[in-house]
Short mmCIF file of C-alpha atoms in Angstrom, two decimals:
data_model
loop_
_atom_site.label_atom_id
_atom_site.label_comp_id
_atom_site.label_asym_id
_atom_site.label_seq_id
_atom_site.Cartn_x
_atom_site.Cartn_y
_atom_site.Cartn_z
CA UNK A 1 42.16 59.20 -149.30
CA UNK A 2 44.00 58.32 -146.10
CA UNK A 3 44.99 60.83 -143.45
CA UNK A 4 48.61 59.80 -143.88
CA UNK A 5 48.54 60.61 -147.60
CA UNK A 6 46.89 63.99 -146.95
CA UNK A 7 49.51 64.98 -144.36
CA UNK A 8 52.33 63.76 -146.61
CA UNK A 9 50.90 65.69 -149.56
CA UNK A 10 50.59 68.95 -147.61
CA UNK A 11 54.13 68.62 -146.23
CA UNK A 12 55.65 67.67 -149.58
CA UNK A 13 54.02 70.56 -151.45
CA UNK A 14 54.99 73.03 -148.74
CA UNK A 15 58.60 71.87 -149.13
CA UNK A 16 58.39 71.72 -152.93
CA UNK A 17 56.88 75.21 -153.07
CA UNK A 18 59.70 76.55 -150.90
CA UNK A 19 62.30 75.00 -153.21
CA UNK A 20 60.52 76.42 -156.24
CA UNK A 21 60.30 79.89 -154.74
CA UNK A 22 63.99 79.75 -153.93
CA UNK A 23 65.28 78.33 -157.22
CA UNK A 24 62.47 78.63 -159.77
CA UNK A 25 62.52 74.84 -160.15
CA UNK A 26 62.16 71.72 -158.07
CA UNK A 27 58.43 71.38 -157.54
CA UNK A 28 57.96 68.15 -159.53
CA UNK A 29 61.17 66.46 -158.44
CA UNK A 30 60.54 67.18 -154.73
CA UNK A 31 56.80 66.51 -154.67
CA UNK A 32 56.87 63.38 -156.83
CA UNK A 33 59.96 62.08 -155.05
CA UNK A 34 58.36 62.40 -151.61
CA UNK A 35 54.82 61.35 -152.53
CA UNK A 36 56.00 58.21 -154.33
CA UNK A 37 56.81 56.83 -150.87
CA UNK A 38 53.15 57.18 -149.83
CA UNK A 39 51.15 56.43 -152.96
CA UNK A 40 51.56 54.98 -156.45
CA UNK A 41 53.66 57.09 -158.87
CA UNK A 42 50.74 57.84 -161.22
CA UNK A 43 48.81 59.42 -158.36
CA UNK A 44 51.93 61.31 -157.22
CA UNK A 45 52.42 62.74 -160.70
CA UNK A 46 48.74 63.63 -161.10
CA UNK A 47 48.80 65.60 -157.84
CA UNK A 48 51.46 68.01 -159.15
CA UNK A 49 49.32 69.11 -162.12
CA UNK A 50 47.37 71.97 -160.49
CA UNK A 51 50.26 73.20 -158.28
CA UNK A 52 52.75 73.26 -161.14
CA UNK A 53 50.28 75.00 -163.44
CA UNK A 54 49.24 77.72 -160.98
CA UNK A 55 52.64 78.12 -159.29
CA UNK A 56 54.26 78.86 -162.63
CA UNK A 57 51.58 81.38 -163.54
CA UNK A 58 52.34 83.01 -160.19
CA UNK A 59 56.08 82.82 -160.88
CA UNK A 60 55.73 84.40 -164.34
CA UNK A 61 53.55 87.17 -162.93
CA UNK A 62 56.05 87.90 -160.18
CA UNK A 63 59.06 87.92 -162.53
CA UNK A 64 57.52 89.89 -165.40
CA UNK A 65 58.87 90.10 -168.98
CA UNK A 66 57.51 86.65 -169.73
CA UNK A 67 56.81 87.59 -173.36
CA UNK A 68 60.48 88.32 -173.90
CA UNK A 69 61.36 84.99 -172.28
CA UNK A 70 58.90 83.23 -174.57
CA UNK A 71 60.54 84.83 -177.62
CA UNK A 72 63.93 83.62 -176.41
CA UNK A 73 62.93 80.06 -175.49
CA UNK A 74 60.00 79.17 -177.76
CA UNK A 75 61.91 76.37 -179.62
CA UNK A 76 62.61 74.63 -176.32
CA UNK A 77 59.06 75.18 -175.04
CA UNK A 78 57.44 73.90 -178.24
CA UNK A 79 59.66 70.82 -178.49
CA UNK A 80 59.14 70.08 -174.80
CA UNK A 81 55.36 70.22 -175.16
CA UNK A 82 55.26 67.99 -178.25
CA UNK A 83 57.57 65.28 -176.90
CA UNK A 84 56.06 65.32 -173.42
CA UNK A 85 52.55 64.92 -174.81
CA UNK A 86 53.48 62.02 -177.08
CA UNK A 87 55.39 60.29 -174.27
CA UNK A 88 52.55 60.63 -171.74
CA UNK A 89 50.06 59.01 -174.11
CA UNK A 90 52.48 56.33 -175.38
CA UNK A 91 53.50 55.22 -171.87
CA UNK A 92 50.19 55.63 -170.05
CA UNK A 93 49.96 51.87 -169.44
CA UNK A 94 53.53 51.48 -168.19
CA UNK A 95 53.69 49.33 -165.05
CA UNK A 96 53.85 51.39 -161.84
CA UNK A 97 56.89 49.48 -160.56
CA UNK A 98 58.86 50.43 -163.66
CA UNK A 99 57.68 54.00 -163.36
CA UNK A 100 58.85 54.14 -159.75
CA UNK A 101 62.27 52.85 -160.81
CA UNK A 102 62.51 55.50 -163.53
CA UNK A 103 61.60 58.26 -161.08
CA UNK A 104 64.35 57.06 -158.74
CA UNK A 105 66.89 56.98 -161.58
CA UNK A 106 66.01 60.54 -162.65
CA UNK A 107 66.28 61.92 -159.12
CA UNK A 108 69.51 60.07 -158.32
CA UNK A 109 71.04 60.90 -161.69
CA UNK A 110 70.32 64.60 -161.41
CA UNK A 111 71.69 64.69 -157.86
CA UNK A 112 74.95 63.10 -158.96
CA UNK A 113 75.33 65.27 -162.05
CA UNK A 114 74.54 68.51 -160.24
CA UNK A 115 77.13 67.72 -157.56
CA UNK A 116 79.97 66.82 -159.89
CA UNK A 117 79.38 68.53 -163.23
CA UNK A 118 79.20 72.11 -164.47
CA UNK A 119 78.19 72.41 -168.13
CA UNK A 120 80.50 74.40 -170.43
CA UNK A 121 79.30 77.76 -171.67
CA UNK A 122 77.01 77.45 -174.66
CA UNK A 123 78.11 79.40 -177.77
CA UNK A 124 75.31 81.60 -179.09
CA UNK A 125 75.26 79.97 -182.55
CA UNK A 126 74.49 76.58 -180.98
CA UNK A 127 71.62 77.89 -178.86
CA UNK A 128 68.64 76.94 -181.04
CA UNK A 129 69.79 73.36 -181.80
CA UNK A 130 70.59 72.81 -178.12
CA UNK A 131 67.16 74.17 -177.18
CA UNK A 132 65.54 71.56 -179.42
CA UNK A 133 67.75 68.78 -178.03
CA UNK A 134 67.00 69.88 -174.46
CA UNK A 135 63.29 69.94 -175.26
CA UNK A 136 63.41 66.36 -176.57
CA UNK A 137 65.23 65.05 -173.48
CA UNK A 138 63.11 67.06 -171.03
CA UNK A 139 59.88 66.10 -172.79
CA UNK A 140 60.72 62.41 -172.73
CA UNK A 141 61.63 62.50 -169.03
CA UNK A 142 58.58 64.61 -168.19
CA UNK A 143 56.22 62.33 -170.06
CA UNK A 144 57.57 59.29 -168.26
CA UNK A 145 58.05 60.61 -164.74
CA UNK A 146 56.47 64.07 -164.45
CA UNK A 147 59.97 65.48 -163.87
CA UNK A 148 61.46 67.56 -166.69
CA UNK A 149 63.44 70.18 -164.77
CA UNK A 150 66.95 68.61 -164.74
CA UNK A 151 67.71 69.10 -168.47
CA UNK A 152 66.40 72.67 -168.21
CA UNK A 153 68.81 73.36 -165.33
CA UNK A 154 71.76 72.13 -167.40
CA UNK A 155 70.71 74.25 -170.38
CA UNK A 156 70.20 77.44 -168.39
CA UNK A 157 73.48 76.97 -166.54
CA UNK A 158 75.22 76.57 -169.91
CA UNK A 159 73.59 79.80 -171.06
CA UNK A 160 75.17 81.56 -168.05
CA UNK A 161 71.97 83.46 -167.33
CA UNK A 162 71.62 85.59 -164.23
CA UNK A 163 69.38 84.80 -161.28
CA UNK A 164 66.27 86.62 -162.48
CA UNK A 165 66.52 85.28 -166.03
CA UNK A 166 66.94 81.74 -164.68
CA UNK A 167 63.74 82.01 -162.65
CA UNK A 168 61.85 83.73 -165.49
CA UNK A 169 62.86 81.14 -168.10
CA UNK A 170 62.20 78.18 -165.84
CA UNK A 171 58.71 79.51 -165.10
CA UNK A 172 57.86 79.69 -168.82
CA UNK A 173 59.28 76.23 -169.56
CA UNK A 174 57.69 74.49 -166.60
CA UNK A 175 54.35 76.12 -167.37
CA UNK A 176 54.57 74.91 -170.98
CA UNK A 177 55.28 71.35 -169.87
CA UNK A 178 52.56 71.53 -167.23
CA UNK A 179 49.91 72.28 -169.84
CA UNK A 180 50.85 69.18 -171.83
CA UNK A 181 51.17 66.97 -168.75
CA UNK A 182 47.65 67.95 -167.67
CA UNK A 183 46.23 67.34 -171.16
CA UNK A 184 47.97 63.96 -171.42
CA UNK A 185 46.79 62.75 -168.02
CA UNK A 186 43.23 63.87 -168.71
CA UNK A 187 43.31 62.12 -172.09
CA UNK A 188 44.67 58.93 -170.49
CA UNK A 189 41.98 59.01 -167.78
CA UNK A 190 44.53 59.45 -164.98
CA UNK A 191 43.33 62.82 -163.69
CA UNK A 192 39.85 62.04 -162.37
CA UNK A 193 37.66 63.99 -159.95
CA UNK A 194 39.26 62.89 -156.68
CA UNK A 195 42.81 63.40 -157.92
CA UNK A 196 41.92 66.75 -159.48
CA UNK A 197 40.31 67.97 -156.26
CA UNK A 198 43.28 66.94 -154.13
CA UNK A 199 45.69 68.43 -156.67
CA UNK A 200 43.80 71.73 -156.56
CA UNK A 201 43.91 71.71 -152.77
CA UNK A 202 47.71 71.37 -152.86
CA UNK A 203 47.99 74.77 -154.53
CA UNK A 204 47.63 76.43 -151.10
CA UNK A 205 50.70 74.87 -149.40
CA UNK A 206 52.62 75.23 -152.66
CA UNK A 207 52.09 78.99 -152.82
CA UNK A 208 52.77 79.37 -149.10
CA UNK A 209 56.07 77.61 -149.58
CA UNK A 210 56.78 79.64 -152.72
CA UNK A 211 56.38 82.88 -150.77
CA UNK A 212 58.93 81.72 -148.19
CA UNK A 213 61.37 80.54 -150.86
CA UNK A 214 61.03 83.75 -152.85
CA UNK A 215 61.86 85.82 -149.77
CA UNK A 216 64.99 83.72 -149.26
CA UNK A 217 65.99 84.09 -152.96
CA UNK A 218 65.89 87.88 -152.73
CA UNK A 219 68.69 87.69 -150.18
CA UNK A 220 70.99 85.90 -152.65
CA UNK A 221 73.14 87.43 -155.37
CA UNK A 222 73.55 85.66 -158.73
CA UNK A 223 76.73 83.84 -157.69
CA UNK A 224 75.16 82.53 -154.50
CA UNK A 225 72.00 81.56 -156.38
CA UNK A 226 73.88 79.59 -159.07
CA UNK A 227 76.01 77.82 -156.47
CA UNK A 228 72.75 76.75 -154.80
CA UNK A 229 71.45 75.34 -158.10
CA UNK A 230 74.63 73.30 -158.50
#
């Protein structure tokens, strides 16, 4: 592992952790987006596995009421896990150049959509079908690129949840996807000893950043928070 990659990894996870602490989301899209400039995309995705797993445990612990959130969002979580797992295994041999292109498309697409589009409010009777649909889309994107947050953002914005519910729900859903991503990468032989060790080491800057972001989030009301997500 080069010194340049180590410095880039520490900086990217410090930034990604701050974004996650502030918004409840953003760790994969920031970390993978930055690290893909310094290493191949498979390595970039593998490095988020430990931080995303442990950061979301930390997030759920800090928010509380995660069992209630699981009862509310279990269809989305289950669908996300199934589709993400199948996609990881089915695309494990995808060429790195194509994977890098897909990561760029996901990041650029979400940036454009979040700037110019606000989803309509979701009627309660459509919630479960939309959860399943969101899980399919998020699982497919997550299995390909390691980034499955954007569809979750659109869903939660459509639900018109408040700040604390947004962070609580996103923690549950990202944790669920993180379990499957880890299992898929281990099964595909893409999370070996060196990558696992470096990924574990990146938990420290991630949680440091999370603490900073969380402190900033507490200063925001729900309206300010949602405008930041947009």
